[in-house]
C-alpha angles and dihedrals in degrees: 000000000000100000126174122192112224113193110193121204095334088166134148095250090064102040107029134057141306093047113002123165112268092254094044097127096047096041091046090055092049093048091048090052092048091050092050091048093048092049092047090051092049092242117156115256123208121187118204114203123194117226106210125203129244111311094016119123090238102054108152112270096022124113091250091057093057120105117250090222124045116239110238123221108290094024115112131226117205120194118211137177101195132057092254108078090202094058112102093344136102093245095111090054094047095054115079109237092245096044120130107219119219109198133202132153148073141355109017099201096040123029099011092049095044095046094047091052092046091050089054090050089053089056100255126140104239130205121188115200116227110232089016095095134050146165142190129279107268115170088323135035115292091235090059091050091051092047091052090050089052090052092049094047093046089054088052092053105269114139116230116218138182115241091255095057108069120075 
């Protein structure tokens, strides 16, 4: 299978102090494992990095903007400024038309959701890894928000997978 690992906003401001997501330790471990598995399988890896605006914790060039994992030679880094990683980026051109996209990253209800839906619209098979995405508490526990996003995306055609399944 032609799988591509798409890591969305796996940046220091989301996963490291001073304000990590509640599940930062667990989701970081899952993402690290996925990245290791993808690299071992020779699967392409694309990092999507959010460029925040003035006053945001992920303003380009700040420590919060930095990726948690270093991109290796041949791995691409795409910068975005909207939740949809396809919008105004080269992502659509970097993904082979028949690629199955395996998604992990931040924030479940924003960038993960928007990018998964956009990937479906571009004709890709999309897999979202359980435990490989997270968000902040916002009126309800973060875990509940992430679970609801999984339900919505599954209904839209995204496959849900355990961390041990892809690659």
